[in-house]
mmCIF file of C-alpha atoms in Angstrom:
data_model
loop_
_atom_site.group_PDB
_atom_site.id
_atom_site.type_symbol
_atom_site.label_atom_id
_atom_site.label_comp_id
_atom_site.label_asym_id
_atom_site.label_seq_id
_atom_site.Cartn_x
_atom_site.Cartn_y
_atom_site.Cartn_z
ATOM 1 C CA MET D 600 -163.709 187.089 112.053
ATOM 2 C CA SER D 601 -167.425 186.773 112.694
ATOM 3 C CA ASN D 602 -168.998 183.343 113.056
ATOM 4 C CA PHE D 603 -169.933 181.595 109.846
ATOM 5 C CA PRO D 604 -173.516 180.591 109.049
ATOM 6 C CA ASP D 605 -174.397 176.903 109.170
ATOM 7 C CA GLU D 606 -173.917 176.552 105.408
ATOM 8 C CA ARG D 607 -170.392 177.785 104.886
ATOM 9 C CA CYS D 608 -168.494 178.207 101.623
ATOM 10 C CA VAL D 609 -164.745 178.625 101.265
ATOM 11 C CA LEU D 610 -163.296 179.757 97.943
ATOM 12 C CA VAL D 611 -159.758 178.515 97.287
ATOM 13 C CA ALA D 612 -158.112 180.591 94.557
ATOM 14 C CA THR D 613 -154.341 180.306 94.314
ATOM 15 C CA ASP D 614 -151.856 180.988 91.568
ATOM 16 C CA LYS D 615 -149.199 178.405 90.696
ATOM 17 C CA PHE D 616 -146.467 177.506 93.169
ATOM 18 C CA LYS D 617 -143.784 178.158 90.578
ATOM 19 C CA GLY D 618 -141.330 175.339 90.059
ATOM 20 C CA THR D 619 -143.345 173.058 92.328
ATOM 21 C CA LEU D 620 -147.088 172.772 91.615
ATOM 22 C CA ASP D 621 -149.555 174.241 89.183
ATOM 23 C CA ALA D 622 -152.480 176.174 90.594
ATOM 24 C CA ALA D 623 -155.017 173.389 90.029
ATOM 25 C CA THR D 624 -152.966 170.899 92.051
ATOM 26 C CA ALA D 625 -152.324 173.436 94.803
ATOM 27 C CA ASN D 626 -156.018 174.339 95.043
ATOM 28 C CA ALA D 627 -157.052 170.674 95.152
ATOM 29 C CA ALA D 628 -154.620 169.896 97.979
ATOM 30 C CA ILE D 629 -155.833 172.793 100.118
ATOM 31 C CA ALA D 630 -159.443 171.832 99.406
ATOM 32 C CA ARG D 631 -158.831 168.218 100.496
ATOM 33 C CA GLY D 632 -157.465 169.410 103.804
ATOM 34 C CA LEU D 633 -160.356 171.788 104.356
ATOM 35 C CA ARG D 634 -162.963 169.132 103.628
ATOM 36 C CA ALA D 635 -161.254 166.578 105.865
ATOM 37 C CA ALA D 636 -161.068 168.936 108.838
ATOM 38 C CA ALA D 637 -164.441 170.628 108.321
ATOM 39 C CA PRO D 638 -166.723 168.214 106.445
ATOM 40 C CA GLY D 639 -169.727 170.520 106.753
ATOM 41 C CA ILE D 640 -168.322 173.262 104.548
ATOM 42 C CA GLU D 641 -168.581 173.716 100.800
ATOM 43 C CA VAL D 642 -165.235 174.272 99.108
ATOM 44 C CA ARG D 643 -164.971 175.801 95.651
ATOM 45 C CA THR D 644 -161.699 176.120 93.750
ATOM 46 C CA ARG D 645 -160.641 178.642 91.124
ATOM 47 C CA ARG D 646 -157.108 178.880 89.863
ATOM 48 C CA VAL D 647 -156.037 182.403 89.019
ATOM 49 C CA ALA D 648 -153.273 183.987 86.958
ATOM 50 C CA ASP D 649 -151.988 187.410 85.995
ATOM 51 C CA GLY D 650 -150.579 187.225 82.482
ATOM 52 C CA GLY D 651 -147.613 184.937 83.064
ATOM 53 C CA ASP D 652 -147.259 181.261 82.262
ATOM 54 C CA GLY D 653 -150.367 179.327 83.193
ATOM 55 C CA THR D 654 -152.801 182.082 82.178
ATOM 56 C CA LEU D 655 -154.009 180.262 79.077
ATOM 57 C CA ALA D 656 -154.684 177.118 81.097
ATOM 58 C CA VAL D 657 -156.952 179.138 83.397
ATOM 59 C CA LEU D 658 -158.943 180.517 80.469
ATOM 60 C CA LEU D 659 -159.246 177.102 78.823
ATOM 61 C CA GLU D 660 -161.119 176.029 81.962
ATOM 62 C CA ASN D 661 -163.460 178.979 81.579
ATOM 63 C CA GLY D 662 -165.002 179.029 78.139
ATOM 64 C CA PHE D 663 -162.057 179.225 75.764
ATOM 65 C CA GLU D 664 -161.440 176.448 73.240
ATOM 66 C CA ALA D 665 -157.891 175.185 72.601
ATOM 67 C CA VAL D 666 -156.699 175.535 69.004
ATOM 68 C CA ASP D 667 -153.464 173.936 67.795
ATOM 69 C CA VAL D 668 -151.166 176.304 65.896
ATOM 70 C CA GLU D 669 -147.774 176.163 64.191
ATOM 71 C CA VAL D 670 -145.391 178.702 65.701
ATOM 72 C CA ALA D 671 -141.711 178.989 66.620
ATOM 73 C CA GLY D 672 -139.956 178.735 69.944
ATOM 74 C CA PRO D 673 -137.650 181.391 71.403
ATOM 75 C CA THR D 674 -134.718 180.153 69.303
ATOM 76 C CA LEU D 675 -136.885 180.154 66.123
ATOM 77 C CA VAL D 676 -137.219 176.363 66.013
ATOM 78 C CA PRO D 677 -140.681 175.512 64.580
ATOM 79 C CA ARG D 678 -143.032 173.913 67.078
ATOM 80 C CA ARG D 679 -146.678 173.195 67.704
ATOM 81 C CA SER D 680 -148.459 175.142 70.398
ATOM 82 C CA VAL D 681 -151.940 176.168 71.494
ATOM 83 C CA ILE D 682 -153.942 179.392 71.582
ATOM 84 C CA GLY D 683 -157.422 179.958 72.978
ATOM 85 C CA ARG D 684 -160.561 180.962 71.094
ATOM 86 C CA ARG D 685 -163.985 182.072 72.293
ATOM 87 C CA GLY D 686 -166.253 183.474 69.623
ATOM 88 C CA ASP D 687 -164.372 186.264 67.849
ATOM 89 C CA GLU D 688 -161.864 186.601 70.696
ATOM 90 C CA ALA D 689 -158.484 184.876 70.788
ATOM 91 C CA PHE D 690 -156.085 184.498 73.671
ATOM 92 C CA VAL D 691 -152.358 183.975 73.164
ATOM 93 C CA GLU D 692 -149.863 183.210 75.931
ATOM 94 C CA LEU D 693 -146.295 184.234 75.106
ATOM 95 C CA ALA D 694 -144.821 181.830 77.671
ATOM 96 C CA GLU D 695 -146.571 178.929 75.945
ATOM 97 C CA ILE D 696 -145.242 180.021 72.546
ATOM 98 C CA CYS D 697 -141.699 181.328 72.980
ATOM 99 C CA GLY D 698 -141.143 181.903 76.687
ATOM 100 C CA LEU D 699 -138.405 180.867 79.078
ATOM 101 C CA VAL D 700 -140.058 177.488 79.632
ATOM 102 C CA GLN D 701 -139.659 176.745 75.907
ATOM 103 C CA LEU D 702 -135.878 177.230 75.759
ATOM 104 C CA PRO D 703 -134.112 174.042 74.596
ATOM 105 C CA GLU D 704 -132.846 172.285 77.726
ATOM 106 C CA GLY D 705 -133.508 175.522 79.604
ATOM 107 C CA ARG D 706 -130.372 177.185 78.196
ATOM 108 C CA LEU D 707 -130.672 180.974 78.380
ATOM 109 C CA ASP D 708 -129.864 182.842 75.171
ATOM 110 C CA GLY D 709 -130.411 186.491 75.963
ATOM 111 C CA LEU D 710 -129.032 187.921 72.713
ATOM 112 C CA HIS D 711 -130.673 185.480 70.329
ATOM 113 C CA ALA D 712 -134.015 184.563 71.930
ATOM 114 C CA SER D 713 -136.839 186.127 69.940
ATOM 115 C CA SER D 714 -140.506 187.075 70.146
ATOM 116 C CA TRP D 715 -140.956 185.951 66.510
ATOM 117 C CA GLY D 716 -143.140 183.003 67.514
ATOM 118 C CA LEU D 717 -145.582 185.359 69.210
ATOM 119 C CA GLY D 718 -146.119 187.112 65.894
ATOM 120 C CA LEU D 719 -146.824 183.763 64.239
ATOM 121 C CA ALA D 720 -149.397 182.988 66.941
ATOM 122 C CA ILE D 721 -151.126 186.318 66.353
ATOM 123 C CA ARG D 722 -151.197 185.531 62.623
ATOM 124 C CA ALA D 723 -152.864 182.230 63.467
ATOM 125 C CA ALA D 724 -155.453 184.087 65.539
ATOM 126 C CA LEU D 725 -156.130 186.378 62.578
ATOM 127 C CA ASP D 726 -156.578 183.310 60.362
ATOM 128 C CA LEU D 727 -159.273 182.136 62.793
ATOM 129 C CA GLY D 728 -161.145 185.396 62.246
ATOM 130 C CA ALA D 729 -160.369 186.913 65.647
ATOM 131 C CA ARG D 730 -161.472 190.514 66.121
ATOM 132 C CA ARG D 731 -160.032 190.844 69.619
ATOM 133 C CA ILE D 732 -156.710 189.323 70.617
ATOM 134 C CA HIS D 733 -155.499 189.352 74.193
ATOM 135 C CA VAL D 734 -151.830 188.482 74.597
ATOM 136 C CA ALA D 735 -150.441 187.388 77.970
ATOM 137 C CA ILE D 736 -146.839 188.528 77.779
ATOM 138 C CA GLY D 737 -145.270 187.328 81.034
ATOM 139 C CA GLY D 738 -142.502 184.734 81.132
ATOM 140 C CA SER D 739 -140.641 185.807 77.992
ATOM 141 C CA ALA D 740 -137.181 184.536 77.055
ATOM 142 C CA SER D 741 -136.213 187.538 74.920
ATOM 143 C CA THR D 742 -135.301 191.207 75.273
ATOM 144 C CA ASP D 743 -135.924 192.247 71.682
ATOM 145 C CA GLY D 744 -138.440 195.061 72.247
ATOM 146 C CA GLY D 745 -140.983 193.154 70.189
ATOM 147 C CA LEU D 746 -138.728 193.269 67.106
ATOM 148 C CA GLY D 747 -139.336 189.581 66.429
ATOM 149 C CA LEU D 748 -143.074 189.977 66.955
ATOM 150 C CA LEU D 749 -143.311 192.819 64.440
ATOM 151 C CA ALA D 750 -141.061 191.101 61.895
ATOM 152 C CA ALA D 751 -143.226 187.967 61.957
ATOM 153 C CA LEU D 752 -146.268 190.142 61.269
ATOM 154 C CA GLY D 753 -144.682 191.763 58.214
ATOM 155 C CA ALA D 754 -142.680 194.756 59.461
ATOM 156 C CA VAL D 755 -139.202 195.178 57.969
ATOM 157 C CA ALA D 756 -136.291 196.131 60.237
ATOM 158 C CA THR D 757 -132.960 197.009 58.648
ATOM 159 C CA ASP D 758 -129.513 198.280 59.642
ATOM 160 C CA ARG D 759 -127.664 201.331 58.294
ATOM 161 C CA ASP D 760 -126.756 199.443 55.133
ATOM 162 C CA GLY D 761 -130.348 198.454 54.455
ATOM 163 C CA GLN D 762 -129.758 194.838 55.421
ATOM 164 C CA LEU D 763 -132.364 192.890 57.368
ATOM 165 C CA VAL D 764 -131.491 192.512 61.038
ATOM 166 C CA THR D 765 -132.050 189.330 62.998
ATOM 167 C CA PRO D 766 -135.333 189.340 64.970
ATOM 168 C CA ASP D 767 -133.708 189.324 68.413
ATOM 169 C CA ALA D 768 -131.667 191.464 70.805
ATOM 170 C CA SER D 769 -128.563 191.179 68.626
ATOM 171 C CA GLY D 770 -130.598 192.646 65.761
ATOM 172 C CA LEU D 771 -131.913 195.321 68.084
ATOM 173 C CA LEU D 772 -128.331 196.466 68.691
ATOM 174 C CA VAL D 773 -127.891 197.431 65.021
ATOM 175 C CA VAL D 774 -131.401 198.250 63.783
ATOM 176 C CA ASP D 775 -131.593 201.675 62.122
ATOM 177 C CA ASN D 776 -134.944 201.676 60.351
ATOM 178 C CA LEU D 777 -138.373 200.100 60.841
ATOM 179 C CA ASP D 778 -140.864 199.945 57.987
ATOM 180 C CA ARG D 779 -144.314 198.995 59.261
ATOM 181 C CA SER D 780 -146.076 199.367 55.906
ATOM 182 C CA GLY D 781 -145.962 195.617 55.316
ATOM 183 C CA LEU D 782 -147.722 194.690 58.556
ATOM 184 C CA ASP D 783 -150.571 192.226 58.057
ATOM 185 C CA HIS D 784 -153.452 194.401 56.819
ATOM 186 C CA ARG D 785 -155.929 192.495 58.990
ATOM 187 C CA LEU D 786 -154.380 194.081 62.085
ATOM 188 C CA GLY D 787 -156.137 197.332 61.204
ATOM 189 C CA GLY D 788 -159.522 195.901 62.152
ATOM 190 C CA VAL D 789 -158.459 194.030 65.261
ATOM 191 C CA ALA D 790 -158.089 195.139 68.880
ATOM 192 C CA ILE D 791 -154.851 193.799 70.362
ATOM 193 C CA VAL D 792 -154.371 194.011 74.115
ATOM 194 C CA ALA D 793 -151.234 193.024 76.005
ATOM 195 C CA VAL D 794 -152.071 191.429 79.349
ATOM 196 C CA THR D 795 -149.224 191.975 81.793
ATOM 197 C CA ASP D 796 -148.441 191.688 85.492
ATOM 198 C CA VAL D 797 -145.627 194.288 85.560
ATOM 199 C CA ARG D 798 -145.487 198.056 85.058
ATOM 200 C CA ASN D 799 -141.812 198.479 84.200
ATOM 201 C CA PRO D 800 -140.932 201.096 81.572
ATOM 202 C CA LEU D 801 -139.034 200.080 78.461
ATOM 203 C CA THR D 802 -135.704 201.613 79.464
ATOM 204 C CA GLY D 803 -133.695 202.864 82.417
ATOM 205 C CA SER D 804 -132.825 201.333 85.770
ATOM 206 C CA GLN D 805 -136.316 199.812 86.071
ATOM 207 C CA GLY D 806 -136.565 198.900 82.405
ATOM 208 C CA ALA D 807 -136.653 195.643 80.499
ATOM 209 C CA ALA D 808 -132.902 195.124 80.169
ATOM 210 C CA HIS D 809 -131.745 196.160 83.636
ATOM 211 C CA VAL D 810 -134.476 194.424 85.633
ATOM 212 C CA TYR D 811 -135.112 191.273 83.618
ATOM 213 C CA GLY D 812 -132.023 190.933 81.429
ATOM 214 C CA PRO D 813 -130.068 188.926 84.031
ATOM 215 C CA GLN D 814 -132.892 186.383 84.205
ATOM 216 C CA LYS D 815 -132.597 185.926 80.441
ATOM 217 C CA GLY D 816 -128.844 185.461 80.227
ATOM 218 C CA LEU D 817 -127.621 189.006 79.528
ATOM 219 C CA ASP D 818 -124.401 190.005 81.303
ATOM 220 C CA ALA D 819 -123.834 193.451 82.825
ATOM 221 C CA SER D 820 -122.040 195.002 79.850
ATOM 222 C CA THR D 821 -124.573 193.681 77.352
ATOM 223 C CA ILE D 822 -127.462 194.977 79.450
ATOM 224 C CA VAL D 823 -126.133 198.527 79.060
ATOM 225 C CA LEU D 824 -125.950 198.102 75.278
ATOM 226 C CA VAL D 825 -129.422 196.572 75.020
ATOM 227 C CA ASP D 826 -130.919 199.325 77.183
ATOM 228 C CA ALA D 827 -129.478 201.961 74.841
ATOM 229 C CA ALA D 828 -130.759 199.985 71.849
ATOM 230 C CA LEU D 829 -134.248 199.900 73.354
ATOM 231 C CA GLU D 830 -134.117 203.686 73.719
ATOM 232 C CA ARG D 831 -133.379 204.001 69.986
ATOM 233 C CA TRP D 832 -136.008 201.361 69.199
ATOM 234 C CA ALA D 833 -138.696 203.415 70.923
ATOM 235 C CA ARG D 834 -138.059 206.250 68.453
ATOM 236 C CA LEU D 835 -138.348 203.826 65.531
ATOM 237 C CA LEU D 836 -141.603 202.311 66.741
ATOM 238 C CA ARG D 837 -143.528 205.551 66.423
ATOM 239 C CA PRO D 838 -142.635 209.247 66.417
ATOM 240 C CA GLY D 839 -143.012 210.601 69.938
ATOM 241 C CA PHE D 840 -143.395 207.155 71.500
ATOM 242 C CA SER D 841 -142.157 207.286 75.084
ATOM 243 C CA PRO D 842 -140.074 204.488 76.596
ATOM 244 C CA ASP D 843 -141.256 205.654 80.021
ATOM 245 C CA VAL D 844 -144.829 204.387 79.660
ATOM 246 C CA PRO D 845 -145.547 201.849 82.438
ATOM 247 C CA GLY D 846 -145.759 198.302 81.105
ATOM 248 C CA THR D 847 -143.781 198.902 77.915
ATOM 249 C CA GLY D 848 -140.838 197.019 79.455
ATOM 250 C CA ALA D 849 -142.929 193.902 80.024
ATOM 251 C CA ALA D 850 -141.692 190.739 78.293
ATOM 252 C CA GLY D 851 -138.380 192.235 77.265
ATOM 253 C CA GLY D 852 -140.127 195.157 75.587
ATOM 254 C CA VAL D 853 -142.922 193.226 73.861
ATOM 255 C CA GLY D 854 -145.238 195.623 75.681
ATOM 256 C CA ALA D 855 -143.652 198.457 73.695
ATOM 257 C CA GLY D 856 -143.906 196.465 70.472
ATOM 258 C CA ILE D 857 -147.644 195.975 70.941
ATOM 259 C CA LEU D 858 -148.350 199.516 72.122
ATOM 260 C CA GLY D 859 -146.043 201.429 69.806
ATOM 261 C CA GLY D 860 -145.652 199.074 66.875
ATOM 262 C CA LEU D 861 -149.133 197.574 66.574
ATOM 263 C CA GLY D 862 -151.204 200.391 68.062
ATOM 264 C CA GLY D 863 -152.532 198.063 70.737
ATOM 265 C CA ARG D 864 -152.983 198.754 74.396
ATOM 266 C CA LEU D 865 -151.833 197.364 77.719
ATOM 267 C CA THR D 866 -154.017 196.097 80.554
ATOM 268 C CA PRO D 867 -153.218 194.684 84.004
ATOM 269 C CA GLY D 868 -153.312 190.898 83.848
ATOM 270 C CA ALA D 869 -154.886 189.923 87.144
ATOM 271 C CA PRO D 870 -158.058 192.055 86.818
ATOM 272 C CA TYR D 871 -158.523 190.866 83.229
ATOM 273 C CA VAL D 872 -158.251 187.187 84.192
ATOM 274 C CA LEU D 873 -160.509 187.448 87.240
ATOM 275 C CA ASP D 874 -163.141 189.339 85.253
ATOM 276 C CA THR D 875 -162.951 186.828 82.409
ATOM 277 C CA ILE D 876 -163.441 183.782 84.645
ATOM 278 C CA GLY D 877 -166.321 185.360 86.586
ATOM 279 C CA PHE D 878 -164.437 185.367 89.867
ATOM 280 C CA ASP D 879 -166.697 187.885 91.580
ATOM 281 C CA ALA D 880 -169.723 185.584 91.314
ATOM 282 C CA ASP D 881 -167.886 182.868 93.261
ATOM 283 C CA LEU D 882 -166.612 185.415 95.751
ATOM 284 C CA ALA D 883 -170.163 186.584 96.453
ATOM 285 C CA ALA D 884 -171.044 183.114 97.776
ATOM 286 C CA ALA D 885 -167.953 182.761 99.994
ATOM 287 C CA GLN D 886 -167.449 183.384 103.673
ATOM 288 C CA LEU D 887 -163.678 182.936 103.364
ATOM 289 C CA VAL D 888 -161.257 183.123 100.434
ATOM 290 C CA VAL D 889 -157.894 181.339 100.464
ATOM 291 C CA THR D 890 -155.197 182.507 98.068
ATOM 292 C CA GLY D 891 -151.442 182.284 97.673
ATOM 293 C CA GLU D 892 -148.462 181.443 95.479
ATOM 294 C CA GLY D 893 -145.009 179.957 95.769
ATOM 295 C CA SER D 894 -143.298 182.991 97.275
ATOM 296 C CA TRP D 895 -145.101 185.849 98.958
ATOM 297 C CA ASP D 896 -142.827 188.874 99.103
ATOM 298 C CA GLU D 897 -142.834 192.630 98.653
ATOM 299 C CA GLN D 898 -143.589 192.180 94.930
ATOM 300 C CA SER D 899 -146.722 190.127 95.518
ATOM 301 C CA LEU D 900 -148.922 193.169 96.044
ATOM 302 C CA GLN D 901 -147.637 194.739 92.812
ATOM 303 C CA GLY D 902 -150.049 193.348 90.231
ATOM 304 C CA LYS D 903 -149.938 189.650 91.100
ATOM 305 C CA ALA D 904 -153.119 187.576 90.927
ATOM 306 C CA PRO D 905 -153.350 186.658 94.641
ATOM 307 C CA ALA D 906 -153.150 190.359 95.530
ATOM 308 C CA GLU D 907 -156.078 191.070 93.208
ATOM 309 C CA VAL D 908 -157.970 188.262 94.958
ATOM 310 C CA LEU D 909 -157.301 189.952 98.298
ATOM 311 C CA ARG D 910 -158.420 193.365 97.037
ATOM 312 C CA ARG D 911 -161.671 191.986 95.684
ATOM 313 C CA ALA D 912 -162.302 190.013 98.849
ATOM 314 C CA GLN D 913 -161.770 193.129 100.922
ATOM 315 C CA ALA D 914 -164.148 195.137 98.726
ATOM 316 C CA ALA D 915 -166.764 192.397 99.120
ATOM 317 C CA GLY D 916 -166.259 192.180 102.879
ATOM 318 C CA VAL D 917 -164.968 188.598 102.695
ATOM 319 C CA PRO D 918 -162.086 187.714 105.044
ATOM 320 C CA ALA D 919 -159.032 186.070 103.526
ATOM 321 C CA ALA D 920 -156.259 183.612 104.285
ATOM 322 C CA ILE D 921 -152.888 183.209 102.575
ATOM 323 C CA VAL D 922 -151.072 179.923 102.025
ATOM 324 C CA ALA D 923 -147.659 180.322 100.367
ATOM 325 C CA GLY D 924 -144.467 178.384 99.971
ATOM 326 C CA ARG D 925 -142.599 181.116 101.800
ATOM 327 C CA VAL D 926 -143.680 184.442 103.267
ATOM 328 C CA ALA D 927 -140.969 187.069 103.084
ATOM 329 C CA SER D 928 -143.198 190.083 103.717
ATOM 330 C CA ARG D 929 -146.438 190.613 105.609
ATOM 331 C CA ALA D 930 -146.666 194.321 104.859
ATOM 332 C CA GLY D 931 -150.152 195.514 103.999
ATOM 333 C CA LEU D 932 -151.864 192.171 104.564
ATOM 334 C CA GLU D 933 -153.813 193.026 107.702
ATOM 335 C CA GLU D 934 -155.213 196.104 105.971
ATOM 336 C CA LEU D 935 -156.422 193.825 103.141
ATOM 337 C CA GLY D 936 -158.433 191.678 105.546
ATOM 338 C CA VAL D 937 -156.011 188.749 105.803
ATOM 339 C CA ARG D 938 -156.805 186.790 108.972
ATOM 340 C CA SER D 939 -154.475 183.811 108.590
ATOM 341 C CA ILE D 940 -151.040 183.366 106.972
ATOM 342 C CA THR D 941 -149.411 179.958 106.464
ATOM 343 C CA ALA D 942 -145.923 179.385 105.054
ATOM 344 C CA LEU D 943 -145.063 175.856 103.921
ATOM 345 C CA VAL D 944 -141.406 176.476 104.804
ATOM 346 C CA GLU D 945 -142.442 176.967 108.429
ATOM 347 C CA LEU D 946 -144.571 173.835 108.413
ATOM 348 C CA ALA D 947 -141.768 171.803 106.822
ATOM 349 C CA GLY D 948 -138.809 173.234 108.683
ATOM 350 C CA SER D 949 -136.801 173.878 105.505
ATOM 351 C CA ALA D 950 -137.230 175.193 101.970
ATOM 352 C CA GLU D 951 -136.001 171.903 100.517
ATOM 353 C CA ILE D 952 -138.639 169.849 102.302
ATOM 354 C CA ALA D 953 -141.312 172.468 101.540
ATOM 355 C CA MET D 954 -140.667 172.129 97.809
ATOM 356 C CA ARG D 955 -140.327 168.358 97.889
ATOM 357 C CA ASP D 956 -143.498 167.805 99.922
ATOM 358 C CA ALA D 957 -145.509 170.800 98.750
ATOM 359 C CA GLU D 958 -148.696 168.904 97.992
ATOM 360 C CA PRO D 959 -149.108 167.107 101.353
ATOM 361 C CA LEU D 960 -148.044 170.291 103.133
ATOM 362 C CA LEU D 961 -150.748 172.251 101.319
ATOM 363 C CA GLU D 962 -153.252 169.607 102.382
ATOM 364 C CA ARG D 963 -152.037 170.003 105.935
ATOM 365 C CA ALA D 964 -152.365 173.782 105.673
ATOM 366 C CA GLY D 965 -155.925 173.328 104.432
ATOM 367 C CA ALA D 966 -156.710 171.048 107.367
ATOM 368 C CA GLU D 967 -155.340 173.600 109.812
ATOM 369 C CA LEU D 968 -157.514 176.256 108.209
ATOM 370 C CA GLY D 969 -160.501 173.930 108.549
ATOM 371 C CA GLN D 970 -159.757 173.416 112.220
ATOM 372 C CA TRP D 971 -159.314 177.146 112.679
ATOM 373 C CA LEU D 972 -162.684 177.781 111.061
ATOM 374 C CA GLY D 973 -164.279 175.378 113.505
ATOM 375 C CA THR D 974 -163.230 177.622 116.380
ATOM 376 C CA ARG D 975 -164.679 180.801 114.910
#
């Protein structure tokens, strides 16, 4: 790394350390360490996200207004939640509405968890007059292909006998017909975009059921049944709709529901969030960017927010450092301009201590980066 000018700026832009710290707390800890070890530098913080839980919180810090709405959780229990609004644009986070984090006492319910609440949130956005609705669909509790979402917006799904099916994976197993004529008419004049951090197809070995079903409580035999049901569901969503489209398997198939059922589109989450928060303007003023997340592994470069930070830093010619809870893979990092890699597990000596003492360890990592900068 070349020497820094006298007035140096470090941009700290991490995602959450899942299960341990949110991104704001992680950023603040690293920044404290940097400032303590190198008092002459300016430190700016930006938390980032990629469409999973925590994305709405990032946007609420960057121009969106929080609006309380009445929705339903993943088990259809009514609850209050929040969506974001900025002008005629609304932002809805599935995880905040009916995601895994909203399951009662954290009990997985793979067959009966539903995306119904997401449809109610989109209705609320329509009531606010939204003309563009971005939906972050990471962190879902359901594998219903967006059946619940569409049903809440007025679509009618029935079985062979013409009976309404339940808006969940168990309903998906028996659905035989989908009538979209009753969808909220306001949807015709609104752009709906699913913001996602994964590119899985709807079905197959890399699809919604096989890859994410176990995380949602589906056993091996049920996963096979749900995967076959999702294949049939694709044909009901729209004639010629392909279950192989990347991203349609996101959020248990909600990606397919938005693309095929609502005529929306899909977009990668990390670029959308970084563009929306004006990340590049902060990057232009930085001589070093620090990013990271709880676990850096082979999946981290596949659409995650810290990887997008690294790509933009490289394009701007700004060197980068990674601070993560654990680092399981270093592949591709040198090519992306990463000059320093810190794993909290290595600082702590064990994963247990790293999670328990994450905040002081992040501060220590920041201090070590500050000391390192002083030698450049």
